[in-house]
Coordinates of C-alpha atoms in Angstrom, one line a residue:
Chain U
M1 CA -70.2 24.7 28.7
L2 CA -69.0 27.8 26.9
E3 CA -70.9 31.0 27.3
V4 CA -69.7 34.2 25.5
K5 CA -71.7 37.3 26.4
S6 CA -71.5 40.8 24.8
L7 CA -67.8 40.2 23.7
E8 CA -65.9 43.1 22.2
A9 CA -62.3 42.4 21.2
G10 CA -59.7 43.2 18.6
Y11 CA -56.1 43.9 17.9
G12 CA -54.4 46.8 19.6
L13 CA -56.8 49.7 19.2
V14 CA -58.7 48.2 16.3
Q15 CA -62.0 46.7 17.3
V16 CA -63.0 43.6 15.4
L17 CA -65.7 41.9 17.4
R18 CA -68.8 43.8 18.5
G19 CA -71.2 42.4 21.0
I20 CA -70.8 38.7 20.3
D21 CA -73.1 36.3 22.2
L22 CA -72.4 32.6 21.7
N23 CA -72.9 29.5 23.7
V24 CA -71.8 25.9 23.3
N25 CA -73.4 22.9 25.2
S26 CA -71.7 19.7 26.2
G27 CA -71.2 17.2 23.3
E28 CA -72.3 19.7 20.6
I29 CA -70.7 20.7 17.4
V30 CA -71.2 24.4 16.9
A31 CA -70.1 25.9 13.6
V32 CA -69.0 29.5 13.4
L33 CA -69.1 30.6 9.8
G34 CA -68.0 33.7 8.0
S35 CA -65.9 35.0 5.2
N36 CA -62.3 36.3 5.5
G37 CA -62.1 39.2 7.8
A38 CA -65.4 38.5 9.6
G39 CA -63.7 38.1 12.9
K40 CA -63.6 34.3 13.3
S41 CA -59.9 34.0 14.2
T42 CA -60.2 37.1 16.6
L43 CA -63.1 35.3 18.3
N44 CA -61.0 32.0 18.7
N45 CA -57.9 33.8 19.9
T46 CA -59.8 35.8 22.4
I47 CA -61.6 32.8 23.8
S48 CA -58.2 30.9 23.8
G49 CA -56.6 33.7 25.9
L50 CA -54.3 35.0 23.1
Y51 CA -56.0 38.4 23.1
K52 CA -57.5 40.3 26.0
P53 CA -61.1 41.3 25.3
F54 CA -62.1 45.0 25.5
A55 CA -65.4 44.1 27.2
G56 CA -67.8 41.3 27.8
S57 CA -67.6 37.9 29.4
I58 CA -66.3 34.5 28.5
Q59 CA -67.3 31.6 30.8
F60 CA -66.0 28.1 30.5
E61 CA -67.8 25.5 32.7
G62 CA -69.1 28.3 34.9
Q63 CA -65.7 30.0 35.3
E64 CA -64.8 33.4 33.9
I65 CA -61.8 32.9 31.6
S66 CA -61.7 36.3 29.7
G67 CA -58.2 37.7 30.0
M68 CA -56.9 34.5 31.6
A69 CA -53.5 33.2 30.4
S70 CA -53.7 30.8 27.5
E71 CA -51.8 28.0 29.3
R72 CA -54.4 28.1 32.2
I73 CA -57.2 27.9 29.7
V74 CA -55.6 24.8 28.1
E75 CA -55.3 23.3 31.5
M76 CA -59.0 23.8 32.1
G77 CA -59.7 21.7 29.0
L78 CA -60.5 24.4 26.3
V79 CA -58.0 23.8 23.5
Q80 CA -57.7 25.4 20.0
V81 CA -56.3 23.8 16.9
P82 CA -55.3 26.9 15.0
E83 CA -55.7 27.9 11.4
G84 CA -52.7 27.0 9.3
R85 CA -52.0 24.0 11.7
R86 CA -49.0 25.7 13.4
V87 CA -47.3 22.4 14.1
F88 CA -43.8 22.5 15.4
P89 CA -41.9 21.9 12.1
N90 CA -38.5 21.2 13.8
L91 CA -40.1 18.5 16.1
S92 CA -40.9 15.0 15.1
V93 CA -44.6 13.9 14.8
L94 CA -44.2 12.1 18.1
E95 CA -42.7 15.1 19.8
N96 CA -45.5 17.3 18.5
L97 CA -48.0 14.9 20.0
E98 CA -46.0 14.9 23.3
M99 CA -46.1 18.6 23.4
G100 CA -49.9 18.5 23.2
S101 CA -49.9 17.0 26.7
Y102 CA -47.3 19.6 28.0
R103 CA -49.7 20.7 30.7
R104 CA -51.1 17.3 31.5
G105 CA -47.7 15.7 32.2
K106 CA -46.7 12.1 31.2
G107 CA -49.4 10.2 33.1
N108 CA -51.8 9.4 30.3
R109 CA -49.4 10.2 27.5
A110 CA -48.7 6.8 26.1
K111 CA -52.3 5.8 26.2
N112 CA -53.4 9.0 24.6
I113 CA -50.8 8.7 21.8
E114 CA -52.2 5.2 21.1
H115 CA -55.7 6.6 20.9
I116 CA -54.6 9.3 18.5
L117 CA -52.9 6.8 16.3
E118 CA -56.1 4.8 16.2
I119 CA -57.9 7.9 14.9
F120 CA -55.1 8.8 12.5
P121 CA -53.4 5.4 11.6
R122 CA -51.5 7.2 8.9
L123 CA -49.4 8.9 11.5
S124 CA -48.1 5.7 12.8
A125 CA -45.5 5.4 10.1
R126 CA -44.6 9.0 10.4
L127 CA -43.8 9.2 14.1
K128 CA -40.1 9.9 13.7
Q129 CA -40.5 12.3 10.7
L130 CA -40.2 16.0 11.3
A131 CA -43.7 17.6 11.2
G132 CA -42.5 20.3 8.8
T133 CA -41.8 17.7 6.2
L134 CA -45.4 16.3 6.1
S135 CA -48.1 17.1 3.6
G136 CA -50.8 19.6 4.4
G137 CA -53.3 16.9 5.3
E138 CA -50.9 15.0 7.5
Q139 CA -50.0 18.3 9.3
Q140 CA -53.7 18.9 9.9
M141 CA -53.9 15.4 11.5
V142 CA -50.9 16.2 13.7
A143 CA -52.4 19.5 14.7
I144 CA -55.7 17.9 15.7
G145 CA -53.9 15.0 17.4
R146 CA -51.8 17.5 19.3
G147 CA -55.0 19.2 20.4
L148 CA -56.6 16.0 21.5
M149 CA -53.5 15.1 23.5
A150 CA -54.4 18.0 25.9
E151 CA -57.5 16.0 26.9
P152 CA -59.8 18.8 26.0
R153 CA -63.5 19.0 26.9
L154 CA -64.0 21.6 24.2
L155 CA -62.0 21.7 21.0
I156 CA -61.9 24.8 18.8
L157 CA -61.0 23.8 15.2
D158 CA -60.0 26.8 13.2
E159 CA -60.5 26.2 9.5
P160 CA -59.4 22.6 9.5
S161 CA -60.3 22.1 5.8
L162 CA -58.2 25.1 4.6
G163 CA -55.7 24.1 1.9
L164 CA -56.8 20.5 1.7
S165 CA -57.8 18.6 -1.4
P166 CA -61.6 17.9 -1.8
L167 CA -61.1 14.3 -0.9
L168 CA -59.2 15.1 2.3
V169 CA -61.8 17.8 3.2
E170 CA -64.4 15.1 3.1
Q171 CA -62.3 12.9 5.3
M172 CA -61.7 15.7 7.7
F173 CA -65.4 16.4 8.3
T174 CA -66.0 12.6 8.7
L175 CA -63.3 12.6 11.3
I176 CA -64.7 15.7 13.1
K177 CA -67.9 13.9 13.5
K178 CA -66.1 10.8 14.8
I179 CA -64.2 12.8 17.4
N180 CA -67.4 14.4 18.5
N181 CA -69.1 11.0 18.9
D182 CA -66.7 10.4 21.8
G183 CA -68.5 13.2 23.6
L184 CA -66.2 16.0 22.9
A185 CA -67.7 19.4 22.3
I186 CA -66.4 21.1 19.1
V187 CA -66.5 24.7 17.9
L188 CA -65.9 24.4 14.1
V189 CA -64.8 27.7 12.6
E190 CA -65.1 27.4 8.9
Q191 CA -65.6 29.0 5.5
N192 CA -66.9 25.8 4.1
V193 CA -70.5 26.4 4.8
V194 CA -72.2 23.3 3.3
Q195 CA -70.0 20.7 4.9
S196 CA -69.9 22.5 8.2
L197 CA -73.6 22.7 8.5
A198 CA -73.9 19.0 7.5
V199 CA -71.9 18.0 10.7
A200 CA -72.9 20.8 13.1
D201 CA -75.8 20.8 15.6
R202 CA -76.0 24.6 15.6
A203 CA -74.3 27.5 13.8
Y204 CA -73.5 31.1 14.1
V205 CA -72.7 33.3 11.1
L206 CA -70.3 36.1 11.6
E207 CA -70.3 39.3 9.5
N208 CA -68.1 42.3 10.2
G209 CA -67.5 41.3 13.7
E210 CA -71.2 40.7 14.6
I211 CA -73.4 37.7 14.7
A212 CA -75.6 38.0 11.6
L213 CA -77.4 34.7 11.9
S214 CA -77.7 31.9 14.4
G215 CA -79.8 28.8 14.8
P216 CA -79.9 25.0 14.4
A217 CA -77.7 23.9 11.4
S218 CA -80.6 22.0 9.8
E219 CA -82.5 25.3 9.6
L220 CA -79.7 27.5 8.6
I221 CA -78.9 25.3 5.6
D222 CA -82.2 26.4 4.1
D223 CA -81.8 30.1 5.1
A224 CA -82.3 32.3 2.1
Q225 CA -79.8 35.0 3.3
L226 CA -77.1 32.4 4.0
K227 CA -77.6 30.8 0.6
K228 CA -77.3 34.2 -1.1
S229 CA -74.3 35.4 0.9
Y230 CA -72.2 32.2 1.0
L231 CA -73.5 29.7 -1.6
G232 CA -74.4 32.1 -4.4
I233 CA -77.8 30.5 -4.8
Chain L
M1 CA 12.0 27.0 11.7
L2 CA 9.2 25.7 9.6
A3 CA 10.2 22.1 10.4
M4 CA 10.2 22.8 14.1
N5 CA 6.8 24.4 13.7
I6 CA 5.4 21.3 11.9
S7 CA 6.8 19.0 14.6
M8 CA 4.8 21.1 17.1
M9 CA 1.5 20.8 15.2
P10 CA 0.1 17.9 17.1
A11 CA 0.6 19.8 20.4
A12 CA -0.9 23.0 18.8
V13 CA -4.0 21.0 17.7
L14 CA -4.5 19.5 21.1
N15 CA -4.1 22.8 22.8
G16 CA -6.6 24.3 20.3
L17 CA -9.1 21.6 21.0
M18 CA -8.8 22.2 24.7
F19 CA -9.4 25.9 24.4
G20 CA -12.0 25.4 21.7
A21 CA -14.2 23.5 24.2
I22 CA -14.4 26.6 26.3
Y23 CA -15.1 28.7 23.2
A24 CA -17.9 26.3 22.4
L25 CA -19.4 26.8 25.9
V26 CA -19.5 30.6 25.4
A27 CA -20.9 30.1 21.9
L28 CA -23.4 27.6 23.1
G29 CA -25.1 30.2 25.3
L30 CA -25.1 32.7 22.4
T31 CA -26.5 30.2 19.9
L32 CA -29.2 29.0 22.2
I33 CA -30.4 32.5 23.0
Y34 CA -30.4 33.4 19.3
G35 CA -32.1 30.1 18.3
V36 CA -35.1 30.7 20.6
L37 CA -35.3 34.4 21.1
H38 CA -34.0 35.3 17.6
I39 CA -31.8 38.0 19.0
I40 CA -28.1 38.4 19.3
N41 CA -27.4 38.9 23.1
F42 CA -25.0 41.8 23.1
A43 CA -24.6 41.5 26.9
H44 CA -22.9 38.1 26.4
G45 CA -19.4 39.3 26.8
A46 CA -20.3 41.4 29.8
M47 CA -22.1 38.4 31.4
L48 CA -19.0 36.2 31.0
M49 CA -16.9 38.9 32.6
L50 CA -19.4 38.9 35.6
A51 CA -19.1 35.1 35.8
L52 CA -15.3 35.5 35.8
Y53 CA -15.4 38.0 38.6
A54 CA -17.8 35.9 40.6
T55 CA -15.4 32.9 40.3
F56 CA -12.5 35.2 41.2
Y57 CA -14.1 36.7 44.3
L58 CA -15.4 33.3 45.5
F59 CA -11.8 32.1 45.4
K60 CA -10.3 35.3 46.9
F61 CA -12.7 35.7 49.8
A62 CA -14.0 32.2 50.4
G63 CA -11.2 30.2 49.1
I64 CA -13.5 28.2 46.8
D65 CA -11.7 26.4 44.0
P66 CA -12.9 27.6 40.6
Y67 CA -14.0 24.0 39.6
L68 CA -15.9 23.6 42.9
A69 CA -17.4 27.1 42.2
L70 CA -19.2 25.6 39.2
I71 CA -21.9 24.3 41.6
I72 CA -22.5 27.9 42.8
V73 CA -21.8 30.0 39.7
I74 CA -23.9 27.9 37.3
P75 CA -27.1 28.0 39.3
G76 CA -26.4 31.6 40.3
S77 CA -25.9 32.6 36.6
Y78 CA -29.0 30.8 35.7
I79 CA -31.1 32.6 38.3
F80 CA -29.5 35.9 37.3
G81 CA -30.2 35.4 33.6
Y82 CA -33.8 34.1 34.3
A83 CA -34.6 37.1 36.5
L84 CA -33.0 39.6 34.2
Y85 CA -35.1 38.4 31.3
R86 CA -38.3 37.8 33.1
W87 CA -38.4 41.0 35.0
G88 CA -36.1 43.2 33.0
I89 CA -35.4 42.5 29.3
G90 CA -38.8 40.8 28.6
K91 CA -40.8 43.6 30.2
L92 CA -38.9 46.5 28.8
S93 CA -38.8 45.0 25.3
H94 CA -42.6 45.1 24.9
G95 CA -42.3 42.0 22.7
K96 CA -40.2 43.7 20.0
D97 CA -37.0 41.9 19.1
Q98 CA -35.2 45.1 18.1
N99 CA -35.8 46.4 21.6
I100 CA -34.2 43.3 23.2
L101 CA -31.2 44.0 21.1
L102 CA -30.8 47.5 22.3
I103 CA -31.5 46.6 25.9
T104 CA -28.8 43.9 25.9
L105 CA -26.4 46.4 24.3
G106 CA -27.2 48.9 27.0
L107 CA -26.8 46.2 29.7
S108 CA -23.3 45.3 28.4
I109 CA -22.3 49.0 28.8
I110 CA -23.7 49.2 32.2
F111 CA -22.1 46.0 33.4
E112 CA -18.7 46.8 32.0
N113 CA -18.6 50.3 33.5
A114 CA -20.0 49.0 36.8
A115 CA -17.2 46.4 36.9
Q116 CA -14.6 49.1 36.2
F117 CA -16.0 51.2 39.0
F118 CA -16.2 48.4 41.6
F119 CA -13.4 46.0 40.6
T120 CA -11.0 48.5 38.9
A121 CA -9.7 48.1 35.4
D122 CA -6.7 46.0 36.6
Q123 CA -6.3 42.5 35.2
Q124 CA -6.7 39.9 37.9
T125 CA -6.0 36.2 38.1
I126 CA -5.7 33.4 40.5
S127 CA -3.0 30.9 41.2
L128 CA -3.9 27.3 42.0
S129 CA -1.6 24.8 43.6
Y130 CA -2.0 22.6 40.5
S131 CA -2.0 25.3 37.9
Y132 CA 1.3 24.2 36.5
D133 CA 0.9 20.4 36.9
S134 CA 0.4 18.7 33.6
F135 CA -0.2 15.4 31.8
D136 CA 2.7 14.2 29.8
L137 CA 1.5 12.6 26.6
G138 CA 4.9 12.1 25.2
F139 CA 4.7 14.6 22.5
V140 CA 2.9 17.3 24.5
Y141 CA 2.3 18.5 28.1
L142 CA -1.4 19.3 28.8
S143 CA -1.9 21.3 32.0
Y144 CA -4.5 20.1 34.5
P145 CA -6.7 23.2 34.1
K146 CA -6.9 22.8 30.3
V147 CA -7.8 19.1 30.5
I148 CA -10.4 19.7 33.3
S149 CA -11.9 22.5 31.3
F150 CA -12.0 20.4 28.2
V151 CA -13.8 17.5 29.9
A152 CA -16.1 19.7 31.9
S153 CA -17.1 21.7 28.8
L154 CA -17.8 18.5 26.9
V155 CA -19.9 17.1 29.8
I156 CA -21.9 20.4 30.0
C157 CA -22.5 20.4 26.2
L158 CA -23.6 16.8 26.4
M159 CA -26.0 17.6 29.3
L160 CA -27.5 20.5 27.3
W161 CA -27.9 18.3 24.3
W162 CA -29.7 15.7 26.5
L163 CA -31.9 18.4 28.0
M164 CA -33.0 19.7 24.6
A165 CA -33.4 16.3 22.9
T166 CA -35.2 14.3 25.5
T167 CA -37.0 16.3 28.2
D168 CA -40.4 18.1 27.9
L169 CA -38.6 21.4 28.7
G170 CA -36.1 20.9 25.9
K171 CA -38.9 20.1 23.4
A172 CA -40.9 23.1 24.6
I173 CA -37.8 25.3 24.1
R174 CA -37.4 23.9 20.6
A175 CA -41.1 24.3 19.9
V176 CA -41.1 27.9 21.0
A177 CA -38.1 28.6 18.8
K178 CA -40.0 27.8 15.7
E179 CA -43.7 28.3 16.5
R180 CA -44.6 30.7 19.2
Q181 CA -48.3 30.8 18.6
G182 CA -48.6 27.1 18.3
A183 CA -46.7 26.7 21.5
R184 CA -49.1 29.1 23.4
L185 CA -52.0 27.1 22.2
V186 CA -50.7 23.8 23.7
G187 CA -50.3 25.6 27.0
I188 CA -46.7 26.5 26.9
N189 CA -45.9 29.7 28.8
V190 CA -43.8 31.3 26.1
E191 CA -42.5 34.2 28.2
N192 CA -41.3 31.7 30.8
I193 CA -39.5 29.6 28.2
Y194 CA -37.8 32.7 26.9
A195 CA -36.6 33.5 30.4
I196 CA -35.5 29.8 31.0
T197 CA -33.6 29.8 27.7
Y198 CA -31.9 33.1 28.6
G199 CA -31.1 31.7 32.0
I200 CA -29.5 28.5 30.5
G201 CA -27.5 30.7 28.0
I202 CA -26.1 32.7 31.0
A203 CA -25.5 29.5 33.0
C204 CA -23.3 28.3 30.1
L205 CA -21.3 31.5 30.6
G206 CA -21.2 30.8 34.4
A207 CA -19.6 27.4 33.6
A208 CA -17.2 29.0 31.1
G209 CA -16.2 31.7 33.7
C210 CA -15.3 29.0 36.3
L211 CA -13.4 26.9 33.7
L212 CA -11.5 29.8 32.2
L213 CA -10.2 31.6 35.2
P214 CA -7.5 29.1 36.2
S215 CA -5.8 29.6 32.9
F216 CA -6.8 33.2 32.1
Y217 CA -7.4 36.5 33.7
V218 CA -10.3 38.8 34.3
D219 CA -10.8 42.5 33.7
P220 CA -13.9 44.5 32.9
Y221 CA -13.5 43.9 29.2
T222 CA -12.3 40.3 29.1
G223 CA -15.6 39.0 27.9
N224 CA -15.4 40.9 24.6
I225 CA -12.3 38.8 23.6
F226 CA -14.4 35.7 23.8
V227 CA -17.7 37.0 22.5
I228 CA -16.2 38.1 19.2
V229 CA -14.8 34.6 18.7
A230 CA -18.1 33.1 19.9
F231 CA -19.9 35.1 17.1
T232 CA -17.7 33.5 14.5
I233 CA -18.4 30.0 16.0
V234 CA -22.1 30.6 16.0
V235 CA -21.9 31.7 12.3
L236 CA -19.6 28.8 11.5
G237 CA -21.6 26.1 13.3
G238 CA -25.0 27.5 12.2
M239 CA -27.1 29.9 14.2
G240 CA -29.2 28.1 16.8
S241 CA -27.3 24.7 16.5
I242 CA -25.9 23.1 19.6
V243 CA -23.8 20.6 17.7
G244 CA -22.7 23.5 15.5
A245 CA -21.4 25.5 18.4
L246 CA -19.4 22.5 19.7
V247 CA -17.8 21.6 16.3
G248 CA -17.3 25.3 15.5
G249 CA -15.6 25.8 18.9
F250 CA -13.2 23.0 18.1
I251 CA -12.5 24.3 14.6
I252 CA -11.9 27.9 15.8
G253 CA -9.8 26.7 18.7
I254 CA -7.5 24.7 16.5
T255 CA -7.4 27.4 13.8
E256 CA -6.3 30.0 16.4
S257 CA -3.7 27.7 17.8
L258 CA -2.2 26.8 14.5
G259 CA -2.4 30.4 13.3
G260 CA -0.4 31.4 16.4
L261 CA 2.1 28.7 15.7
F262 CA 2.8 29.6 12.1
L263 CA 2.0 33.3 11.9
G264 CA 2.7 34.4 15.4
E265 CA 0.5 35.7 18.3
S266 CA -0.6 38.9 16.6
L267 CA -1.5 37.4 13.2
G268 CA -2.8 34.2 14.6
Q269 CA -6.4 35.5 14.7
I270 CA -6.4 36.1 10.9
G271 CA -7.5 32.5 10.4
I272 CA -10.7 33.1 12.4
S273 CA -11.6 36.2 10.4
L274 CA -10.9 34.3 7.2
I275 CA -13.2 31.5 8.3
F276 CA -15.9 34.0 9.2
I277 CA -15.7 35.6 5.7
L278 CA -15.5 32.2 3.9
I279 CA -18.5 30.8 5.7
L280 CA -20.6 33.9 5.0
V281 CA -19.7 33.7 1.3
F282 CA -20.0 30.0 0.7
R283 CA -22.3 28.6 3.4
P284 CA -24.2 31.5 5.1
T285 CA -26.4 29.0 7.1
G286 CA -23.2 27.6 8.7
L287 CA -22.2 23.9 9.0
F288 CA -25.2 22.7 10.8
G289 CA -27.7 25.5 10.4
A290 CA -31.1 24.9 9.0
K291 CA -31.9 26.5 5.6
Q292 CA -34.5 29.3 5.9

């Protein structure tokens, strides 16, 4: 579904990613793990069309998307829910969700909003409230809901647990699994190694802009190097 | 003298309201561009001047009534503003706000000097058959042009509010104003929205040009008179606020009118400067501006 080959990318003249190879199959949850500065967000933003790669190829459903405009990539069904939520603070929750379907038009909008509210019933009472006034957890729900409104086939979730309380983090990972059960492929970019590996099918570990480790999540969770680097065991 | 002036107050207030609506229209474009692009459009006055000239020459050469010219000048101004941003300002700025500021300043100088070269520095105006007809309200005569301008300005403000509040385009403009990255990630073409916003801002000036000309004049520097007042309105109403621009326009229009009545033409503007200073000292976010 998504195939990244020999990707080199960065900001301006600074190269961050060096020769990244990564692939995601339909219906999978693939975790991309790494500490701060490993290059996770650069990878997301390059795949999403926010940055142009220096070299390499990114194919989505067989079509080359590297360097393609971000709105075209969203239209194709590859959607990112960014780190820090980036909801529209001056728009109501409902308007945020509506903007999620900006490129899809109004055809399925009402039906999709209904579906989002089934996933996040807590938002039902907040529809008229400005998104900027919501709690962190609620904003994360809006951000994911907004992403789902674009009717994605592949959803990139960038650090969805960041800044949430332990209880909410638990709920967030349960929810990610629930969304995936509908058949949606998910790239889960996280620092929370244990919980990410618990829900993921496969995982990649990024270090200094390179893939340091990759494999099935069930195997990586027992990897000695990973345990030492991220779990302090 | 004072008693006579007080008896004329209702008339002065009404006249201030009438002119304030046009001020609001000029300020609306300015505040919209600021609210979304986060820059002060220094070419605003020069663009208003161009709209006034467009209206003037449509009347002079094609005999098109200025109010009828609205249907030509508004879309024309929009297209001009959109194209100027999309293929000029946006490209030359390289994504840096300070560059946009300098480019718009440069454009204003170019437009004003080009106008002086092509249209001369003479003040020009038009005379309509109904220019001096008026409504008699008993205590005041309101000229047709002023009433038409007032109503048309209100209708345009209302349409803009409707566009921003209810349509996908309006919501996208508001989304881009506060969260560019988030907007890109939901598939909004941010550069296009910038150009559309700039186009709408200039379209407001197109409307103001058509509504102003029947009761005003045009020369290469006319726009500056309005744009200085518009800056005050934007600060008073709150930067980026549509409602603020409308209410601010009315307040400034009435202040100017009453200032002229009690202090005379030359000192009448002092009230506007006073409001500007007071609002900066006591409420820098303006009447309807969001706190940062």
